[in-house]
XYZ file of C-alpha atoms in Angstrom:
327
model
C 162.584 -134.790 -31.871
C 164.697 -135.494 -28.683
C 167.120 -132.814 -27.520
C 170.945 -133.089 -27.482
C 170.850 -133.843 -23.730
C 168.254 -136.703 -24.202
C 170.170 -138.130 -27.101
C 173.327 -138.016 -25.005
C 171.462 -140.012 -22.376
C 170.519 -142.848 -24.521
C 174.227 -143.203 -25.719
C 175.580 -146.729 -25.119
C 179.257 -146.326 -25.320
C 181.694 -144.728 -22.996
C 180.013 -141.867 -21.243
C 183.003 -139.452 -21.836
C 182.306 -139.874 -25.681
C 178.492 -139.085 -25.348
C 178.835 -135.514 -26.183
C 181.653 -133.051 -27.327
C 181.808 -131.152 -24.120
C 182.772 -134.145 -21.903
C 186.243 -134.899 -23.459
C 187.120 -131.390 -24.670
C 186.212 -129.356 -21.574
C 188.155 -131.814 -19.308
C 191.193 -131.950 -21.361
C 191.262 -128.497 -22.353
C 190.860 -127.332 -18.621
C 193.579 -129.973 -17.454
C 195.933 -128.612 -20.325
C 195.652 -124.937 -19.124
C 196.346 -125.966 -15.450
C 199.732 -127.677 -16.973
C 200.508 -125.214 -19.490
C 200.429 -121.901 -17.638
C 202.718 -123.112 -14.849
C 205.021 -124.657 -17.436
C 205.357 -121.290 -19.324
C 205.834 -119.406 -16.123
C 208.745 -121.964 -15.301
C 210.272 -121.666 -18.914
C 209.748 -117.741 -18.957
C 211.534 -117.199 -15.505
C 214.491 -118.894 -16.723
C 214.481 -121.767 -14.230
C 213.436 -124.227 -17.044
C 215.594 -122.653 -19.749
C 216.926 -125.310 -22.108
C 214.501 -128.107 -21.016
C 212.036 -127.336 -23.875
C 212.551 -125.044 -26.649
C 209.388 -123.191 -26.309
C 209.027 -119.286 -26.494
C 206.270 -116.722 -26.084
C 204.866 -117.479 -29.547
C 204.075 -121.208 -28.109
C 202.616 -119.703 -25.051
C 200.186 -117.505 -27.377
C 199.501 -120.512 -29.708
C 198.648 -122.871 -27.012
C 196.360 -120.509 -25.128
C 194.306 -119.458 -28.430
C 194.612 -122.684 -30.615
C 195.205 -125.240 -27.962
C 193.082 -124.574 -24.895
C 190.606 -122.311 -26.533
C 190.581 -124.501 -29.522
C 189.425 -127.339 -27.118
C 186.761 -125.128 -25.598
C 185.444 -124.130 -28.802
C 185.038 -127.634 -29.967
C 183.366 -128.823 -26.984
C 180.977 -125.892 -26.949
C 180.094 -125.930 -30.722
C 180.025 -129.834 -30.832
C 177.395 -129.590 -27.917
C 175.441 -126.515 -29.370
C 175.345 -127.188 -33.139
C 172.983 -130.272 -32.666
C 170.554 -128.062 -30.598
C 170.799 -125.342 -33.670
C 170.351 -127.830 -36.401
C 168.190 -130.643 -34.786
C 170.869 -133.278 -35.916
C 172.495 -136.126 -33.811
C 175.422 -134.907 -32.092
C 178.967 -136.426 -33.060
C 179.668 -139.023 -30.619
C 181.538 -142.581 -30.012
C 184.456 -143.243 -32.438
C 184.024 -140.137 -34.581
C 184.264 -138.029 -31.251
C 187.252 -139.916 -30.222
C 189.018 -139.438 -33.399
C 188.504 -135.803 -33.383
C 189.532 -135.523 -29.797
C 192.597 -137.562 -30.557
C 193.796 -134.996 -33.083
C 193.554 -132.213 -30.721
C 195.312 -134.079 -27.921
C 198.378 -135.351 -30.016
C 198.508 -131.864 -31.460
C 198.993 -130.546 -27.875
C 201.852 -133.203 -27.257
C 203.407 -132.352 -30.849
C 203.422 -128.531 -29.860
C 205.103 -129.289 -26.727
C 208.003 -130.882 -28.358
C 207.681 -128.893 -31.615
C 211.531 -128.680 -31.973
C 211.955 -132.403 -32.537
C 209.716 -132.376 -35.671
C 208.201 -129.092 -36.855
C 206.273 -130.748 -39.721
C 204.635 -133.540 -37.782
C 203.631 -130.903 -34.982
C 202.123 -128.589 -37.846
C 200.126 -131.538 -39.611
C 198.742 -132.731 -36.372
C 197.769 -129.412 -34.722
C 196.556 -127.870 -38.232
C 194.649 -131.305 -38.913
C 192.518 -130.869 -35.963
C 191.194 -127.474 -36.911
C 190.700 -128.388 -40.420
C 188.624 -131.436 -39.547
C 186.640 -129.548 -37.056
C 185.722 -126.857 -39.454
C 184.919 -129.590 -42.055
C 182.394 -131.211 -39.075
C 180.824 -127.730 -38.229
C 180.264 -127.059 -42.089
C 178.505 -130.232 -42.667
C 176.271 -129.909 -39.702
C 175.412 -126.430 -40.525
C 174.828 -127.033 -44.151
C 173.045 -130.318 -43.836
C 170.689 -128.964 -41.242
C 170.060 -125.759 -43.210
C 170.905 -123.607 -40.252
C 171.896 -120.634 -42.247
C 171.638 -118.228 -39.234
C 174.925 -119.841 -37.849
C 176.950 -119.657 -41.212
C 179.019 -116.832 -39.680
C 180.130 -119.246 -36.918
C 181.221 -121.816 -39.439
C 183.056 -119.072 -41.163
C 184.867 -117.782 -38.438
C 185.969 -121.488 -37.290
C 187.369 -121.682 -40.855
C 189.416 -118.492 -40.398
C 190.726 -119.910 -37.225
C 191.882 -123.050 -39.125
C 193.459 -120.820 -41.708
C 195.072 -118.826 -39.022
C 196.495 -121.648 -37.360
C 198.289 -122.788 -40.854
C 199.620 -119.524 -41.382
C 201.234 -119.746 -37.949
C 202.972 -122.737 -38.816
C 204.059 -121.141 -42.203
C 205.858 -118.615 -40.040
C 203.461 -115.696 -39.806
C 203.441 -116.093 -36.193
C 202.809 -112.475 -34.790
C 200.051 -111.380 -37.319
C 198.340 -114.781 -37.206
C 198.202 -114.631 -33.248
C 196.434 -111.267 -33.333
C 194.267 -112.430 -36.030
C 193.320 -115.482 -34.198
C 192.743 -113.342 -30.946
C 190.430 -111.004 -32.976
C 188.409 -114.038 -34.505
C 187.823 -115.344 -30.913
C 186.945 -112.089 -29.587
C 184.293 -111.635 -32.406
C 182.910 -115.017 -31.521
C 182.649 -113.930 -27.977
C 180.800 -110.779 -29.187
C 178.382 -112.847 -31.492
C 177.616 -115.774 -29.295
C 177.759 -113.677 -26.080
C 175.329 -111.293 -27.784
C 172.854 -114.096 -28.209
C 173.089 -116.278 -25.042
C 173.578 -113.397 -22.490
C 170.428 -111.473 -22.929
C 168.497 -114.760 -23.643
C 169.634 -116.440 -20.229
C 169.329 -113.147 -18.617
C 165.595 -112.737 -19.631
C 164.924 -116.201 -18.823
C 165.987 -115.632 -15.371
C 164.358 -112.372 -14.924
C 161.240 -113.616 -15.994
C 161.618 -116.571 -13.601
C 162.145 -114.176 -11.005
C 159.155 -112.208 -11.484
C 160.615 -109.148 -13.199
C 158.658 -107.238 -15.922
C 161.644 -105.193 -17.109
C 163.794 -107.707 -19.290
C 166.966 -107.887 -21.115
C 167.222 -106.278 -24.685
C 167.440 -109.048 -27.498
C 169.759 -109.025 -30.340
C 168.845 -106.132 -32.771
C 170.268 -103.841 -35.375
C 172.219 -101.727 -32.540
C 173.828 -105.175 -31.656
C 174.901 -105.651 -35.358
C 176.547 -102.177 -35.360
C 178.600 -102.876 -32.057
C 179.482 -106.301 -33.530
C 180.737 -104.933 -36.920
C 182.676 -102.192 -35.071
C 184.353 -104.646 -32.846
C 185.331 -107.056 -35.559
C 186.434 -104.175 -37.739
C 188.593 -102.610 -35.019
C 190.152 -105.876 -34.249
C 190.921 -106.894 -37.766
C 192.466 -103.408 -38.171
C 194.682 -104.046 -34.979
C 195.667 -107.565 -36.300
C 197.064 -105.800 -39.379
C 198.029 -102.464 -37.975
C 198.719 -102.830 -34.155
C 200.592 -99.639 -33.479
C 198.200 -97.370 -35.663
C 196.891 -94.508 -33.618
C 193.699 -94.469 -35.638
C 193.072 -98.132 -34.853
C 193.569 -97.459 -31.115
C 190.886 -94.796 -31.452
C 188.619 -97.523 -33.191
C 189.369 -99.970 -30.491
C 188.628 -97.419 -27.768
C 185.267 -96.510 -29.403
C 184.466 -100.261 -29.940
C 185.080 -100.829 -26.170
C 182.664 -97.914 -25.188
C 179.996 -99.491 -27.420
C 180.488 -102.942 -25.655
C 180.130 -101.164 -22.353
C 176.890 -99.666 -23.626
C 175.798 -102.949 -24.962
C 176.189 -104.707 -21.891
C 174.262 -102.090 -19.840
C 171.179 -102.933 -21.921
C 171.229 -106.571 -20.537
C 170.488 -105.774 -17.050
C 173.166 -107.684 -15.497
C 172.969 -106.064 -12.147
C 169.553 -107.714 -11.562
C 171.053 -111.143 -11.829
C 173.369 -110.981 -8.979
C 171.282 -113.962 -6.960
C 172.192 -116.235 -9.878
C 176.102 -116.671 -10.449
C 175.323 -118.824 -13.627
C 173.909 -115.731 -15.311
C 175.999 -112.799 -13.830
C 179.286 -114.565 -14.535
C 178.423 -114.316 -18.190
C 178.120 -110.381 -17.823
C 181.437 -110.187 -15.897
C 182.887 -112.089 -18.906
C 181.430 -109.784 -21.299
C 182.680 -106.585 -19.285
C 186.292 -107.920 -19.554
C 185.762 -107.831 -23.474
C 184.993 -104.146 -23.212
C 187.709 -103.400 -20.602
C 190.182 -105.159 -22.859
C 189.263 -103.209 -25.995
C 189.666 -99.933 -23.930
C 193.059 -100.812 -22.617
C 194.157 -102.068 -26.054
C 192.960 -98.981 -27.689
C 194.865 -96.898 -25.000
C 198.089 -98.880 -25.622
C 197.601 -98.239 -29.355
C 196.962 -94.322 -28.720
C 199.970 -94.537 -26.566
C 202.222 -94.906 -29.279
C 201.609 -91.098 -30.098
C 204.319 -88.707 -28.538
C 201.607 -86.619 -27.599
C 199.884 -89.098 -25.267
C 199.768 -88.507 -21.587
C 198.667 -91.924 -20.670
C 200.942 -95.025 -21.317
C 199.148 -98.458 -21.075
C 201.342 -101.522 -21.807
C 199.954 -103.660 -24.620
C 200.104 -106.748 -22.641
C 197.603 -105.126 -20.280
C 195.062 -105.047 -22.922
C 196.017 -108.326 -24.286
C 195.637 -110.169 -20.988
C 192.424 -108.317 -20.239
C 190.977 -109.836 -23.255
C 192.633 -113.272 -22.874
C 192.666 -113.969 -19.106
C 189.599 -111.940 -18.617
C 187.018 -112.136 -21.486
C 188.233 -115.543 -22.844
C 189.104 -117.026 -19.541
C 185.904 -115.842 -17.758
C 183.594 -116.382 -20.749
C 185.009 -119.884 -21.245
C 184.492 -120.804 -17.564
C 180.853 -119.484 -17.538
C 180.054 -121.469 -20.799
C 181.573 -124.591 -19.733
C 179.648 -124.599 -16.333
C 176.138 -123.830 -17.905
C 176.611 -126.185 -20.861
C 177.801 -129.142 -18.630
C 175.015 -128.524 -16.234
C 172.492 -128.208 -18.991
C 173.549 -131.392 -20.873
C 174.268 -133.718 -17.953
């Protein structure tokens, strides 16, 4: 059977619709380049009154907007490789991308018609989740059912956001995405690292996914779920701190320092390092709620280490690698 890249090369329509990564990566990157300066302009007060957007819009568009596009581009490219099925291309891809794009415009002007914005924005995630479920179930790719499940959780969190549960759903969405980083990163980072180390003639290779990785993954997901529901709990803070340390240990087993000659590999290690750093900072911020705490870390330090650091670096690394691999 032809690989996803080979199937994309034989596509006869518009090249931008030959694979999910093409429209989604380009548009999501462009949207982030517009959205961040726009938010700074509004937040500084210079653009006050021009658009009725607040910090919840900023958080939503980073997680469900920008990152939603990146996740769509990645999974629409990766899932065909996992299942052996044809990729979503052409008109079907255009319709899915259109839902995402119109959702971004609607969210920018959400105060004009909140219901329309909610329908367009939520509609994208619901349709996208349905596509992923169809591909994985039809391809009998049971190993990746957890990924389909987490995409569904993201869709549900997005709906809850529009129903008014903004703060808890933003934290929940961040936890889901970081769990995805831990799950997918735990597969691809040691795999790509091992391939490069073997190519470089090194005999000591990266450790592949095993039961210890599963323990770290469960600890990470559990502590993030706890933080989503009880963000100021000292006990949850301790769990986050422990999860961060476990992820540092996990990262050390992948031999990232040996890949410094290959930017496409070591950047993945840098992105995962930010996950561990962010968990530690977030844990310290929660522990700082205790009156006996000697170290006070702002919660935004942890959140932005996880978002701009882990999610930002990992998304750039994955975009670069998957684009090169399928072009």
